[in-house]
PDB file of N, CA and C in Angstrom:
ATOM      1  N   MET B 279     136.990  96.343   6.251  1.00 90.00           N
ATOM      2  CA  MET B 279     137.788  96.705   5.593  1.00 90.00           C
ATOM      3  C   MET B 279     137.500  96.725   4.118  1.00 90.00           C
ATOM      4  N   GLN B 280     137.598  97.710   3.190  1.00 94.00           N
ATOM      5  CA  GLN B 280     137.287  97.261   2.111  1.00 94.00           C
ATOM      6  C   GLN B 280     138.432  96.694   0.904  1.00 94.00           C
ATOM      7  N   PRO B 281     137.733  95.544   0.618  1.00 96.00           N
ATOM      8  CA  PRO B 281     139.057  94.773  -0.271  1.00 96.00           C
ATOM      9  C   PRO B 281     139.759  95.457  -0.783  1.00 96.00           C
ATOM     10  N   ILE B 282     140.968  95.483  -1.569  1.00 97.00           N
ATOM     11  CA  ILE B 282     141.855  95.830  -1.861  1.00 97.00           C
ATOM     12  C   ILE B 282     141.526  96.175  -3.182  1.00 97.00           C
ATOM     13  N   GLU B 283     141.154  95.051  -3.233  1.00 96.00           N
ATOM     14  CA  GLU B 283     140.934  94.392  -4.994  1.00 96.00           C
ATOM     15  C   GLU B 283     139.793  94.623  -5.421  1.00 96.00           C
ATOM     16  N   GLU B 284     138.890  95.374  -4.951  1.00 96.00           N
ATOM     17  CA  GLU B 284     137.775  96.565  -5.147  1.00 96.00           C
ATOM     18  C   GLU B 284     137.954  97.557  -5.395  1.00 96.00           C
ATOM     19  N   CYS B 285     139.205  98.807  -4.864  1.00 94.00           N
ATOM     20  CA  CYS B 285     139.476  99.677  -4.907  1.00 94.00           C
ATOM     21  C   CYS B 285     140.317 100.594  -6.071  1.00 94.00           C
ATOM     22  N   GLN B 286     140.471 101.718  -6.629  1.00 92.00           N
ATOM     23  CA  GLN B 286     140.931 101.983  -8.328  1.00 92.00           C
ATOM     24  C   GLN B 286     142.727 102.174  -7.224  1.00 92.00           C
ATOM     25  N   LYS B 287     143.600 101.237  -8.137  1.00 95.00           N
ATOM     26  CA  LYS B 287     145.185 102.126  -8.027  1.00 95.00           C
ATOM     27  C   LYS B 287     145.669 103.094  -8.724  1.00 95.00           C
ATOM     28  N   ILE B 288     146.336 103.779  -7.424  1.00 92.00           N
ATOM     29  CA  ILE B 288     146.989 105.334  -8.183  1.00 92.00           C
ATOM     30  C   ILE B 288     148.545 104.769  -8.558  1.00 92.00           C
ATOM     31  N   GLU B 289     149.088 104.648  -9.331  1.00 94.00           N
ATOM     32  CA  GLU B 289     150.424 104.911  -9.378  1.00 94.00           C
ATOM     33  C   GLU B 289     151.000 106.406  -8.194  1.00 94.00           C
ATOM     34  N   LEU B 290     152.317 105.542  -8.436  1.00 92.00           N
ATOM     35  CA  LEU B 290     152.682 107.024  -7.413  1.00 92.00           C
ATOM     36  C   LEU B 290     154.441 106.764  -7.739  1.00 92.00           C
ATOM     37  N   SER B 291     155.489 107.274  -7.448  1.00 94.00           N
ATOM     38  CA  SER B 291     156.607 107.405  -7.668  1.00 94.00           C
ATOM     39  C   SER B 291     157.499 106.567  -6.160  1.00 94.00           C
ATOM     40  N   GLN B 292     156.130 107.290  -4.910  1.00 96.00           N
ATOM     41  CA  GLN B 292     156.181 106.164  -3.796  1.00 96.00           C
ATOM     42  C   GLN B 292     156.009 104.721  -3.786  1.00 96.00           C
ATOM     43  N   GLY B 293     154.579 104.228  -4.570  1.00 97.00           N
ATOM     44  CA  GLY B 293     153.945 103.103  -4.142  1.00 97.00           C
ATOM     45  C   GLY B 293     152.616 103.732  -4.676  1.00 97.00           C
ATOM     46  N   ALA B 294     151.876 103.285  -4.636  1.00 96.00           N
ATOM     47  CA  ALA B 294     150.776 103.614  -4.783  1.00 96.00           C
ATOM     48  C   ALA B 294     149.362 103.962  -3.538  1.00 96.00           C
ATOM     49  N   ILE B 295     148.262 104.771  -4.322  1.00 93.00           N
ATOM     50  CA  ILE B 295     147.125 104.758  -3.243  1.00 93.00           C
ATOM     51  C   ILE B 295     145.671 104.334  -4.185  1.00 93.00           C
ATOM     52  N   TYR B 296     145.509 102.864  -3.736  1.00 94.00           N
ATOM     53  CA  TYR B 296     144.136 102.723  -3.056  1.00 94.00           C
ATOM     54  C   TYR B 296     143.153 102.855  -2.958  1.00 94.00           C
ATOM     55  N   LEU B 297     142.509 103.793  -4.100  1.00 92.00           N
ATOM     56  CA  LEU B 297     140.877 104.391  -3.592  1.00 92.00           C
ATOM     57  C   LEU B 297     139.877 103.844  -2.970  1.00 92.00           C
ATOM     58  N   GLY B 298     139.058 104.006  -2.423  1.00 91.00           N
ATOM     59  CA  GLY B 298     138.380 103.032  -1.995  1.00 91.00           C
ATOM     60  C   GLY B 298     136.410 103.785  -2.341  1.00 91.00           C
ATOM     61  N   ASN B 299     135.689 103.025  -1.408  1.00 87.00           N
ATOM     62  CA  ASN B 299     134.178 104.640  -1.302  1.00 87.00           C
ATOM     63  C   ASN B 299     134.853 105.675  -0.835  1.00 87.00           C
ATOM     64  N   SER B 300     134.173 106.541  -1.591  1.00 86.00           N
ATOM     65  CA  SER B 300     134.459 107.626  -0.564  1.00 86.00           C
ATOM     66  C   SER B 300     132.831 108.930  -1.264  1.00 86.00           C
ATOM     67  N   ASP B 301     132.662 109.626   0.105  1.00 85.00           N
ATOM     68  CA  ASP B 301     132.015 110.143   0.636  1.00 85.00           C
ATOM     69  C   ASP B 301     131.748 111.166   1.026  1.00 85.00           C
ATOM     70  N   GLU B 302     130.376 112.035   1.126  1.00 84.00           N
ATOM     71  CA  GLU B 302     131.160 113.987   2.125  1.00 84.00           C
ATOM     72  C   GLU B 302     130.983 112.656   3.832  1.00 84.00           C
ATOM     73  N   LYS B 303     131.281 112.240   4.262  1.00 87.00           N
ATOM     74  CA  LYS B 303     131.032 111.200   5.578  1.00 87.00           C
ATOM     75  C   LYS B 303     132.006 110.412   5.662  1.00 87.00           C
ATOM     76  N   ARG B 304     132.873 109.700   4.883  1.00 89.00           N
ATOM     77  CA  ARG B 304     133.689 108.757   4.942  1.00 89.00           C
ATOM     78  C   ARG B 304     134.886 108.162   4.013  1.00 89.00           C
ATOM     79  N   SER B 305     135.448 108.308   3.619  1.00 90.00           N
ATOM     80  CA  SER B 305     136.683 107.849   3.071  1.00 90.00           C
ATOM     81  C   SER B 305     137.695 106.480   3.268  1.00 90.00           C
ATOM     82  N   VAL B 306     138.157 105.428   2.556  1.00 94.00           N
ATOM     83  CA  VAL B 306     138.432 104.360   2.707  1.00 94.00           C
ATOM     84  C   VAL B 306     139.483 104.628   1.423  1.00 94.00           C
ATOM     85  N   GLY B 307     140.868 103.580   1.412  1.00 93.00           N
ATOM     86  CA  GLY B 307     141.341 102.882   0.537  1.00 93.00           C
ATOM     87  C   GLY B 307     142.797 102.822   1.712  1.00 93.00           C
ATOM     88  N   TYR B 308     143.754 102.340   0.580  1.00 97.00           N
ATOM     89  CA  TYR B 308     144.842 101.910   1.016  1.00 97.00           C
ATOM     90  C   TYR B 308     146.205 102.870   0.453  1.00 97.00           C
ATOM     91  N   LEU B 309     146.629 102.627   1.097  1.00 96.00           N
ATOM     92  CA  LEU B 309     148.563 103.808   0.862  1.00 96.00           C
ATOM     93  C   LEU B 309     149.777 102.701   1.354  1.00 96.00           C
ATOM     94  N   GLU B 310     150.237 102.517  -0.316  1.00 98.00           N
ATOM     95  CA  GLU B 310     151.240 100.790  -0.564  1.00 98.00           C
ATOM     96  C   GLU B 310     152.918 102.401  -0.311  1.00 98.00           C
ATOM     97  N   LEU B 311     153.692 101.710   0.431  1.00 98.00           N
ATOM     98  CA  LEU B 311     154.837 103.168   0.654  1.00 98.00           C
ATOM     99  C   LEU B 311     156.194 101.677  -0.237  1.00 98.00           C
ATOM    100  N   ASN B 312     156.712 102.030  -1.077  1.00 98.00           N
ATOM    101  CA  ASN B 312     158.153 101.897  -1.165  1.00 98.00           C
ATOM    102  C   ASN B 312     159.275 101.881  -0.961  1.00 98.00           C
ATOM    103  N   PRO B 313     160.333 100.772   0.019  1.00 98.00           N
ATOM    104  CA  PRO B 313     161.657 100.817   0.877  1.00 98.00           C
ATOM    105  C   PRO B 313     161.456 101.863   1.110  1.00 98.00           C
ATOM    106  N   HIS B 314     162.399 102.729   1.497  1.00 98.00           N
ATOM    107  CA  HIS B 314     163.039 104.264   1.935  1.00 98.00           C
ATOM    108  C   HIS B 314     162.191 105.033   1.123  1.00 98.00           C
ATOM    109  N   THR B 315     160.696 105.460   1.716  1.00 98.00           N
ATOM    110  CA  THR B 315     160.110 106.328   0.714  1.00 98.00           C
ATOM    111  C   THR B 315     159.268 107.074   1.518  1.00 98.00           C
ATOM    112  N   SER B 316     158.812 107.967   1.030  1.00 97.00           N
ATOM    113  CA  SER B 316     157.992 108.831   2.436  1.00 97.00           C
ATOM    114  C   SER B 316     156.736 109.674   1.489  1.00 97.00           C
ATOM    115  N   LEU B 317     155.738 110.161   1.156  1.00 94.00           N
ATOM    116  CA  LEU B 317     155.147 111.150   1.137  1.00 94.00           C
ATOM    117  C   LEU B 317     155.357 112.487   1.639  1.00 94.00           C
ATOM    118  N   THR B 318     155.148 113.559   0.657  1.00 92.00           N
ATOM    119  CA  THR B 318     155.768 115.556   1.609  1.00 92.00           C
ATOM    120  C   THR B 318     154.378 115.269   2.827  1.00 92.00           C
ATOM    121  N   LEU B 319     154.328 116.514   3.392  1.00 93.00           N
ATOM    122  CA  LEU B 319     154.308 116.528   4.582  1.00 93.00           C
ATOM    123  C   LEU B 319     152.833 117.737   3.991  1.00 93.00           C
ATOM    124  N   HIS B 320     152.125 116.829   4.346  1.00 92.00           N
ATOM    125  CA  HIS B 320     150.333 117.144   4.660  1.00 92.00           C
ATOM    126  C   HIS B 320     149.682 117.109   5.851  1.00 92.00           C
ATOM    127  N   ASN B 321     148.179 117.574   5.655  1.00 90.00           N
ATOM    128  CA  ASN B 321     148.070 117.445   6.230  1.00 90.00           C
ATOM    129  C   ASN B 321     145.749 117.626   5.793  1.00 90.00           C
ATOM    130  N   ARG B 322     144.988 116.880   6.672  1.00 89.00           N
ATOM    131  CA  ARG B 322     143.750 116.066   5.758  1.00 89.00           C
ATOM    132  C   ARG B 322     141.895 117.004   6.615  1.00 89.00           C
ATOM    133  N   PRO B 323     141.340 117.490   6.872  1.00 87.00           N
ATOM    134  CA  PRO B 323     140.567 117.774   7.354  1.00 87.00           C
ATOM    135  C   PRO B 323     139.398 116.906   7.471  1.00 87.00           C
ATOM    136  N   ALA B 324     140.341 116.159   7.705  1.00 88.00           N
ATOM    137  CA  ALA B 324     139.228 114.320   9.033  1.00 88.00           C
ATOM    138  C   ALA B 324     140.499 114.258  10.370  1.00 88.00           C
ATOM    139  N   ILE B 325     139.094 112.420  11.198  1.00 90.00           N
ATOM    140  CA  ILE B 325     140.718 112.278  11.532  1.00 90.00           C
ATOM    141  C   ILE B 325     140.884 110.996  11.208  1.00 90.00           C
ATOM    142  N   GLU B 326     142.492 110.683  10.588  1.00 92.00           N
ATOM    143  CA  GLU B 326     142.388 109.303  10.266  1.00 92.00           C
ATOM    144  C   GLU B 326     143.485 108.540  10.762  1.00 92.00           C
ATOM    145  N   LYS B 327     141.953 107.559  10.692  1.00 96.00           N
ATOM    146  CA  LYS B 327     141.833 105.725  11.532  1.00 96.00           C
ATOM    147  C   LYS B 327     142.927 104.839  10.547  1.00 96.00           C
ATOM    148  N   LEU B 328     143.886 104.319  10.513  1.00 97.00           N
ATOM    149  CA  LEU B 328     144.861 104.006  10.576  1.00 97.00           C
ATOM    150  C   LEU B 328     145.406 102.621  10.668  1.00 97.00           C
ATOM    151  N   THR B 329     145.307 101.390  10.160  1.00 98.00           N
ATOM    152  CA  THR B 329     145.713 100.017  10.338  1.00 98.00           C
ATOM    153  C   THR B 329     146.584  99.874   9.585  1.00 98.00           C
ATOM    154  N   GLN B 330     147.705  99.152   9.964  1.00 98.00           N
ATOM    155  CA  GLN B 330     148.942  98.445   9.300  1.00 98.00           C
ATOM    156  C   GLN B 330     148.484  96.892   8.423  1.00 98.00           C
ATOM    157  N   VAL B 331     148.585  96.942   7.265  1.00 98.00           N
ATOM    158  CA  VAL B 331     147.965  95.772   6.528  1.00 98.00           C
ATOM    159  C   VAL B 331     148.966  94.717   6.996  1.00 98.00           C
ATOM    160  N   LYS B 332     150.188  95.364   5.614  1.00 97.00           N
ATOM    161  CA  LYS B 332     151.625  94.668   5.443  1.00 97.00           C
ATOM    162  C   LYS B 332     152.435  95.099   5.682  1.00 97.00           C
ATOM    163  N   SER B 333     153.920  94.408   6.711  1.00 97.00           N
ATOM    164  CA  SER B 333     155.615  94.875   7.163  1.00 97.00           C
ATOM    165  C   SER B 333     155.147  96.147   8.108  1.00 97.00           C
ATOM    166  N   LYS B 334     155.128  97.504   8.116  1.00 97.00           N
ATOM    167  CA  LYS B 334     155.906  98.169   9.413  1.00 97.00           C
ATOM    168  C   LYS B 334     155.777 100.061   7.960  1.00 97.00           C
ATOM    169  N   GLY B 335     155.262 100.902   8.951  1.00 97.00           N
ATOM    170  CA  GLY B 335     154.860 102.074   7.872  1.00 97.00           C
ATOM    171  C   GLY B 335     155.531 102.703   9.630  1.00 97.00           C
ATOM    172  N   GLN B 336     155.593 104.408   8.985  1.00 98.00           N
ATOM    173  CA  GLN B 336     155.767 104.949  10.215  1.00 98.00           C
ATOM    174  C   GLN B 336     155.044 106.282  10.010  1.00 98.00           C
ATOM    175  N   ILE B 337     154.693 106.872  10.727  1.00 97.00           N
ATOM    176  CA  ILE B 337     153.669 108.484  10.538  1.00 97.00           C
ATOM    177  C   ILE B 337     154.950 109.448  11.715  1.00 97.00           C
ATOM    178  N   VAL B 338     155.034 110.243  10.689  1.00 96.00           N
ATOM    179  CA  VAL B 338     155.745 111.419  11.379  1.00 96.00           C
ATOM    180  C   VAL B 338     154.822 112.615  11.806  1.00 96.00           C
ATOM    181  N   LEU B 339     154.417 112.796  12.862  1.00 95.00           N
ATOM    182  CA  LEU B 339     153.033 113.903  13.672  1.00 95.00           C
ATOM    183  C   LEU B 339     154.139 114.924  13.978  1.00 95.00           C
ATOM    184  N   TYR B 340     153.429 115.613  13.178  1.00 94.00           N
ATOM    185  CA  TYR B 340     153.649 117.281  14.153  1.00 94.00           C
ATOM    186  C   TYR B 340     152.804 118.266  14.397  1.00 94.00           C
ATOM    187  N   LYS B 341     152.698 118.091  15.977  1.00 82.00           N
ATOM    188  CA  LYS B 341     151.336 119.039  16.869  1.00 82.00           C
ATOM    189  C   LYS B 341     152.283 120.224  17.316  1.00 82.00           C
ATOM    190  N   ASN B 342     153.637 119.525  17.096  1.00 77.00           N
ATOM    191  CA  ASN B 342     154.226 121.113  17.324  1.00 77.00           C
ATOM    192  C   ASN B 342     155.878 120.960  16.143  1.00 77.00           C
ATOM    193  N   THR B 343     156.188 121.781  16.944  1.00 77.00           N
ATOM    194  CA  THR B 343     157.443 122.489  15.899  1.00 77.00           C
ATOM    195  C   THR B 343     158.850 121.257  15.842  1.00 77.00           C
ATOM    196  N   GLN B 344     159.120 119.944  16.401  1.00 84.00           N
ATOM    197  CA  GLN B 344     159.574 119.179  16.016  1.00 84.00           C
ATOM    198  C   GLN B 344     158.753 117.569  16.422  1.00 84.00           C
ATOM    199  N   GLY B 345     158.959 116.945  15.065  1.00 89.00           N
ATOM    200  CA  GLY B 345     157.874 115.776  14.967  1.00 89.00           C
ATOM    201  C   GLY B 345     157.830 114.534  15.772  1.00 89.00           C
ATOM    202  N   GLU B 346     156.612 113.681  16.651  1.00 94.00           N
ATOM    203  CA  GLU B 346     156.575 112.877  16.382  1.00 94.00           C
ATOM    204  C   GLU B 346     156.780 111.217  15.634  1.00 94.00           C
ATOM    205  N   VAL B 347     157.914 110.437  15.803  1.00 95.00           N
ATOM    206  CA  VAL B 347     158.005 109.263  15.267  1.00 95.00           C
ATOM    207  C   VAL B 347     156.990 108.394  15.442  1.00 95.00           C
ATOM    208  N   ILE B 348     155.648 107.969  14.797  1.00 96.00           N
ATOM    209  CA  ILE B 348     155.050 106.743  15.939  1.00 96.00           C
ATOM    210  C   ILE B 348     155.120 105.373  13.770  1.00 96.00           C
ATOM    211  N   THR B 349     155.901 103.973  14.967  1.00 98.00           N
ATOM    212  CA  THR B 349     155.803 102.862  14.289  1.00 98.00           C
ATOM    213  C   THR B 349     154.518 102.030  14.019  1.00 98.00           C
ATOM    214  N   LEU B 350     153.640 101.354  13.139  1.00 98.00           N
ATOM    215  CA  LEU B 350     152.916 100.758  12.754  1.00 98.00           C
ATOM    216  C   LEU B 350     153.405  99.158  12.951  1.00 98.00           C
ATOM    217  N   GLU B 351     153.164  98.227  13.336  1.00 98.00           N
ATOM    218  CA  GLU B 351     153.757  97.198  13.314  1.00 98.00           C
ATOM    219  C   GLU B 351     151.875  96.664  12.548  1.00 98.00           C
ATOM    220  N   GLU B 352     152.105  95.145  12.010  1.00 97.00           N
ATOM    221  CA  GLU B 352     150.787  94.550  11.306  1.00 97.00           C
ATOM    222  C   GLU B 352     150.020  94.415  12.039  1.00 97.00           C
ATOM    223  N   GLU B 353     149.460  95.132  11.502  1.00 97.00           N
ATOM    224  CA  GLU B 353     147.771  94.912  12.314  1.00 97.00           C
ATOM    225  C   GLU B 353     147.171  95.752  13.497  1.00 97.00           C
ATOM    226  N   GLN B 354     148.078  96.593  13.618  1.00 98.00           N
ATOM    227  CA  GLN B 354     148.219  97.528  14.751  1.00 98.00           C
ATOM    228  C   GLN B 354     147.528  99.040  13.973  1.00 98.00           C
ATOM    229  N   SER B 355     146.633  99.776  14.621  1.00 97.00           N
ATOM    230  CA  SER B 355     146.305 100.793  14.007  1.00 97.00           C
ATOM    231  C   SER B 355     146.325 101.683  14.932  1.00 97.00           C
ATOM    232  N   PHE B 356     146.163 103.553  14.343  1.00 97.00           N
ATOM    233  CA  PHE B 356     146.525 104.321  15.465  1.00 97.00           C
ATOM    234  C   PHE B 356     145.758 105.330  14.585  1.00 97.00           C
ATOM    235  N   GLU B 357     144.905 106.431  15.155  1.00 96.00           N
ATOM    236  CA  GLU B 357     144.073 107.587  15.175  1.00 96.00           C
ATOM    237  C   GLU B 357     145.080 108.597  15.052  1.00 96.00           C
ATOM    238  N   ILE B 358     145.338 109.567  14.212  1.00 94.00           N
ATOM    239  CA  ILE B 358     146.004 110.666  12.889  1.00 94.00           C
ATOM    240  C   ILE B 358     144.571 111.918  13.703  1.00 94.00           C
ATOM    241  N   LYS B 359     145.105 112.571  15.130  1.00 90.00           N
ATOM    242  CA  LYS B 359     143.957 113.496  14.975  1.00 90.00           C
ATOM    243  C   LYS B 359     144.465 113.741  16.504  1.00 90.00           C
ATOM    244  N   PRO B 360     143.770 115.762  16.230  1.00 91.00           N
ATOM    245  CA  PRO B 360     142.542 116.024  15.626  1.00 91.00           C
ATOM    246  C   PRO B 360     142.831 116.035  13.890  1.00 91.00           C
ATOM    247  N   ALA B 361     141.801 116.665  14.180  1.00 89.00           N
ATOM    248  CA  ALA B 361     141.699 116.344  12.033  1.00 89.00           C
ATOM    249  C   ALA B 361     142.821 117.668  11.487  1.00 89.00           C
ATOM    250  N   GLY B 362     142.922 117.854  10.808  1.00 91.00           N
ATOM    251  CA  GLY B 362     144.387 118.766  10.838  1.00 91.00           C
ATOM    252  C   GLY B 362     145.798 118.811  10.454  1.00 91.00           C
ATOM    253  N   THR B 363     146.038 118.176  11.022  1.00 93.00           N
ATOM    254  CA  THR B 363     147.144 117.778  11.652  1.00 93.00           C
ATOM    255  C   THR B 363     147.826 117.421  10.626  1.00 93.00           C
ATOM    256  N   TRP B 364     149.230 117.816  10.358  1.00 94.00           N
ATOM    257  CA  TRP B 364     150.003 118.195   9.654  1.00 94.00           C
ATOM    258  C   TRP B 364     151.447 116.779   9.583  1.00 94.00           C
ATOM    259  N   HIS B 365     151.394 115.682   8.957  1.00 96.00           N
ATOM    260  CA  HIS B 365     152.393 114.206   9.148  1.00 96.00           C
ATOM    261  C   HIS B 365     153.148 114.141   7.962  1.00 96.00           C
ATOM    262  N   ILE B 366     153.355 113.007   7.656  1.00 96.00           N
ATOM    263  CA  ILE B 366     153.810 112.209   7.142  1.00 96.00           C
ATOM    264  C   ILE B 366     154.247 111.187   6.539  1.00 96.00           C
ATOM    265  N   HIS B 367     153.596 110.177   6.010  1.00 97.00           N
ATOM    266  CA  HIS B 367     153.518 108.895   5.888  1.00 97.00           C
ATOM    267  C   HIS B 367     154.659 107.535   5.434  1.00 97.00           C
ATOM    268  N   THR B 368     155.833 107.460   6.370  1.00 97.00           N
ATOM    269  CA  THR B 368     156.969 106.540   6.277  1.00 97.00           C
ATOM    270  C   THR B 368     157.232 106.078   5.410  1.00 97.00           C
ATOM    271  N   ASN B 369     158.127 104.460   4.997  1.00 98.00           N
ATOM    272  CA  ASN B 369     158.405 103.707   4.947  1.00 98.00           C
ATOM    273  C   ASN B 369     160.365 103.655   5.022  1.00 98.00           C
ATOM    274  N   PRO B 370     160.302 103.097   5.971  1.00 98.00           N
ATOM    275  CA  PRO B 370     161.889 103.846   6.163  1.00 98.00           C
ATOM    276  C   PRO B 370     162.673 102.167   5.852  1.00 98.00           C
ATOM    277  N   PHE B 371     161.713 100.920   6.100  1.00 98.00           N
ATOM    278  CA  PHE B 371     161.795  99.952   6.224  1.00 98.00           C
ATOM    279  C   PHE B 371     162.642  99.093   4.572  1.00 98.00           C
ATOM    280  N   GLU B 372     162.887  97.600   4.895  1.00 98.00           N
ATOM    281  CA  GLU B 372     163.949  97.148   3.705  1.00 98.00           C
ATOM    282  C   GLU B 372     162.250  96.495   3.062  1.00 98.00           C
ATOM    283  N   THR B 373     160.915  96.784   2.763  1.00 98.00           N
ATOM    284  CA  THR B 373     160.009  95.785   2.269  1.00 98.00           C
ATOM    285  C   THR B 373     158.836  96.438   2.393  1.00 98.00           C
ATOM    286  N   VAL B 374     157.789  96.560   1.382  1.00 98.00           N
ATOM    287  CA  VAL B 374     156.939  97.491   1.365  1.00 98.00           C
ATOM    288  C   VAL B 374     156.020  97.598   2.067  1.00 98.00           C
ATOM    289  N   SER B 375     155.179  98.585   2.649  1.00 98.00           N
ATOM    290  CA  SER B 375     155.286  98.698   4.014  1.00 98.00           C
ATOM    291  C   SER B 375     153.093  99.289   3.387  1.00 98.00           C
ATOM    292  N   LEU B 376     152.240  98.467   3.437  1.00 98.00           N
ATOM    293  CA  LEU B 376     150.559  98.208   3.182  1.00 98.00           C
ATOM    294  C   LEU B 376     149.535  99.199   4.192  1.00 98.00           C
ATOM    295  N   THR B 377     148.849 100.549   4.601  1.00 98.00           N
ATOM    296  CA  THR B 377     148.707 100.666   5.323  1.00 98.00           C
ATOM    297  C   THR B 377     146.663 101.105   4.699  1.00 98.00           C
ATOM    298  N   TYR B 378     146.138 100.869   6.034  1.00 98.00           N
ATOM    299  CA  TYR B 378     144.691 100.603   4.993  1.00 98.00           C
ATOM    300  C   TYR B 378     144.526 102.383   6.496  1.00 98.00           C
ATOM    301  N   TRP B 379     144.077 102.766   5.477  1.00 93.00           N
ATOM    302  CA  TRP B 379     142.356 104.634   5.529  1.00 93.00           C
ATOM    303  C   TRP B 379     141.674 104.929   5.929  1.00 93.00           C
ATOM    304  N   ASP B 380     141.228 105.595   6.691  1.00 94.00           N
ATOM    305  CA  ASP B 380     139.786 105.305   7.206  1.00 94.00           C
ATOM    306  C   ASP B 380     139.390 107.188   7.748  1.00 94.00           C
ATOM    307  N   PHE B 381     138.908 107.608   6.840  1.00 89.00           N
ATOM    308  CA  PHE B 381     138.902 108.142   7.498  1.00 89.00           C
ATOM    309  C   PHE B 381     137.306 109.564   7.603  1.00 89.00           C
ATOM    310  N   GLU B 382     137.553 109.630   8.717  1.00 85.00           N
ATOM    311  CA  GLU B 382     135.644 110.438   9.761  1.00 85.00           C
ATOM    312  C   GLU B 382     136.030 112.079   8.515  1.00 85.00           C
ATOM    313  N   GLY B 383     135.193 111.771   7.452  1.00 75.00           N
ATOM    314  CA  GLY B 383     134.529 113.560   7.592  1.00 75.00           C
ATOM    315  C   GLY B 383     135.184 114.167   5.841  1.00 75.00           C
ATOM    316  N   ASP B 384     134.225 115.019   5.265  1.00 71.00           N
ATOM    317  CA  ASP B 384     134.614 115.322   3.971  1.00 71.00           C
ATOM    318  C   ASP B 384     135.567 115.285   3.191  1.00 71.00           C
ATOM    319  N   ILE B 385     136.406 114.441   2.537  1.00 72.00           N
ATOM    320  CA  ILE B 385     137.756 115.139   1.621  1.00 72.00           C
ATOM    321  C   ILE B 385     137.617 114.626   0.388  1.00 72.00           C
ATOM    322  N   THR B 386     136.318 114.723  -0.169  1.00 68.00           N
ATOM    323  CA  THR B 386     136.169 114.578  -1.494  1.00 68.00           C
ATOM    324  C   THR B 386     137.326 115.542  -2.010  1.00 68.00           C
ATOM    325  N   GLU B 387     136.588 116.539  -2.289  1.00 71.00           N
ATOM    326  CA  GLU B 387     137.669 116.961  -2.635  1.00 71.00           C
ATOM    327  C   GLU B 387     139.875 116.612  -2.948  1.00 71.00           C
ATOM    328  N   ILE B 388     140.074 116.290  -2.642  1.00 72.00           N
ATOM    329  CA  ILE B 388     140.937 115.825  -2.201  1.00 72.00           C
ATOM    330  C   ILE B 388     141.429 114.325  -2.508  1.00 72.00           C
ATOM    331  N   ILE B 389     140.365 113.457  -2.657  1.00 71.00           N
ATOM    332  CA  ILE B 389     140.028 112.138  -3.443  1.00 71.00           C
ATOM    333  C   ILE B 389     140.178 112.282  -5.183  1.00 71.00           C
ATOM    334  N   GLU B 390     138.998 113.840  -5.310  1.00 71.00           N
ATOM    335  CA  GLU B 390     139.532 114.119  -7.380  1.00 71.00           C
ATOM    336  C   GLU B 390     140.659 113.568  -7.619  1.00 71.00           C
ATOM    337  N   ASN B 391     141.293 115.083  -6.568  1.00 70.00           N
ATOM    338  CA  ASN B 391     142.686 115.493  -7.087  1.00 70.00           C
ATOM    339  C   ASN B 391     143.141 114.733  -6.900  1.00 70.00           C
ATOM    340  N   ILE B 392     143.317 113.563  -6.448  1.00 73.00           N
ATOM    341  CA  ILE B 392     143.944 112.289  -6.447  1.00 73.00           C
ATOM    342  C   ILE B 392     144.265 111.481  -7.827  1.00 73.00           C
ATOM    343  N   ARG B 393     142.805 111.283  -8.073  1.00 66.00           N
ATOM    344  CA  ARG B 393     142.862 110.931  -8.812  1.00 66.00           C
ATOM    345  C   ARG B 393     143.185 111.861 -10.142  1.00 66.00           C
TER     346      ARG B 393
END
């Protein structure tokens, strides 16, 4: 896990994204979500390996028309696969959520758009 202090912090209205090392094969970083916030529905052309670092967080997966809610407790990991799976990162809880992400695949264009 790349230390968060080595990452570039990008402020969001929902919290922050911390961008770590990124190339055509792998990208890592953190997603910080404030209480009662969520990102918009999206997908990535990569398998997402998530590890909950602080508090709890949720992912809503859309492999069909009805979403499946996955709750991540601290230190719990989860993979969003296959690549391209539509999902939402959300924090319906009372404390700030911090999730480490590790993407296998080329998301360099997405990283550049975030910057």
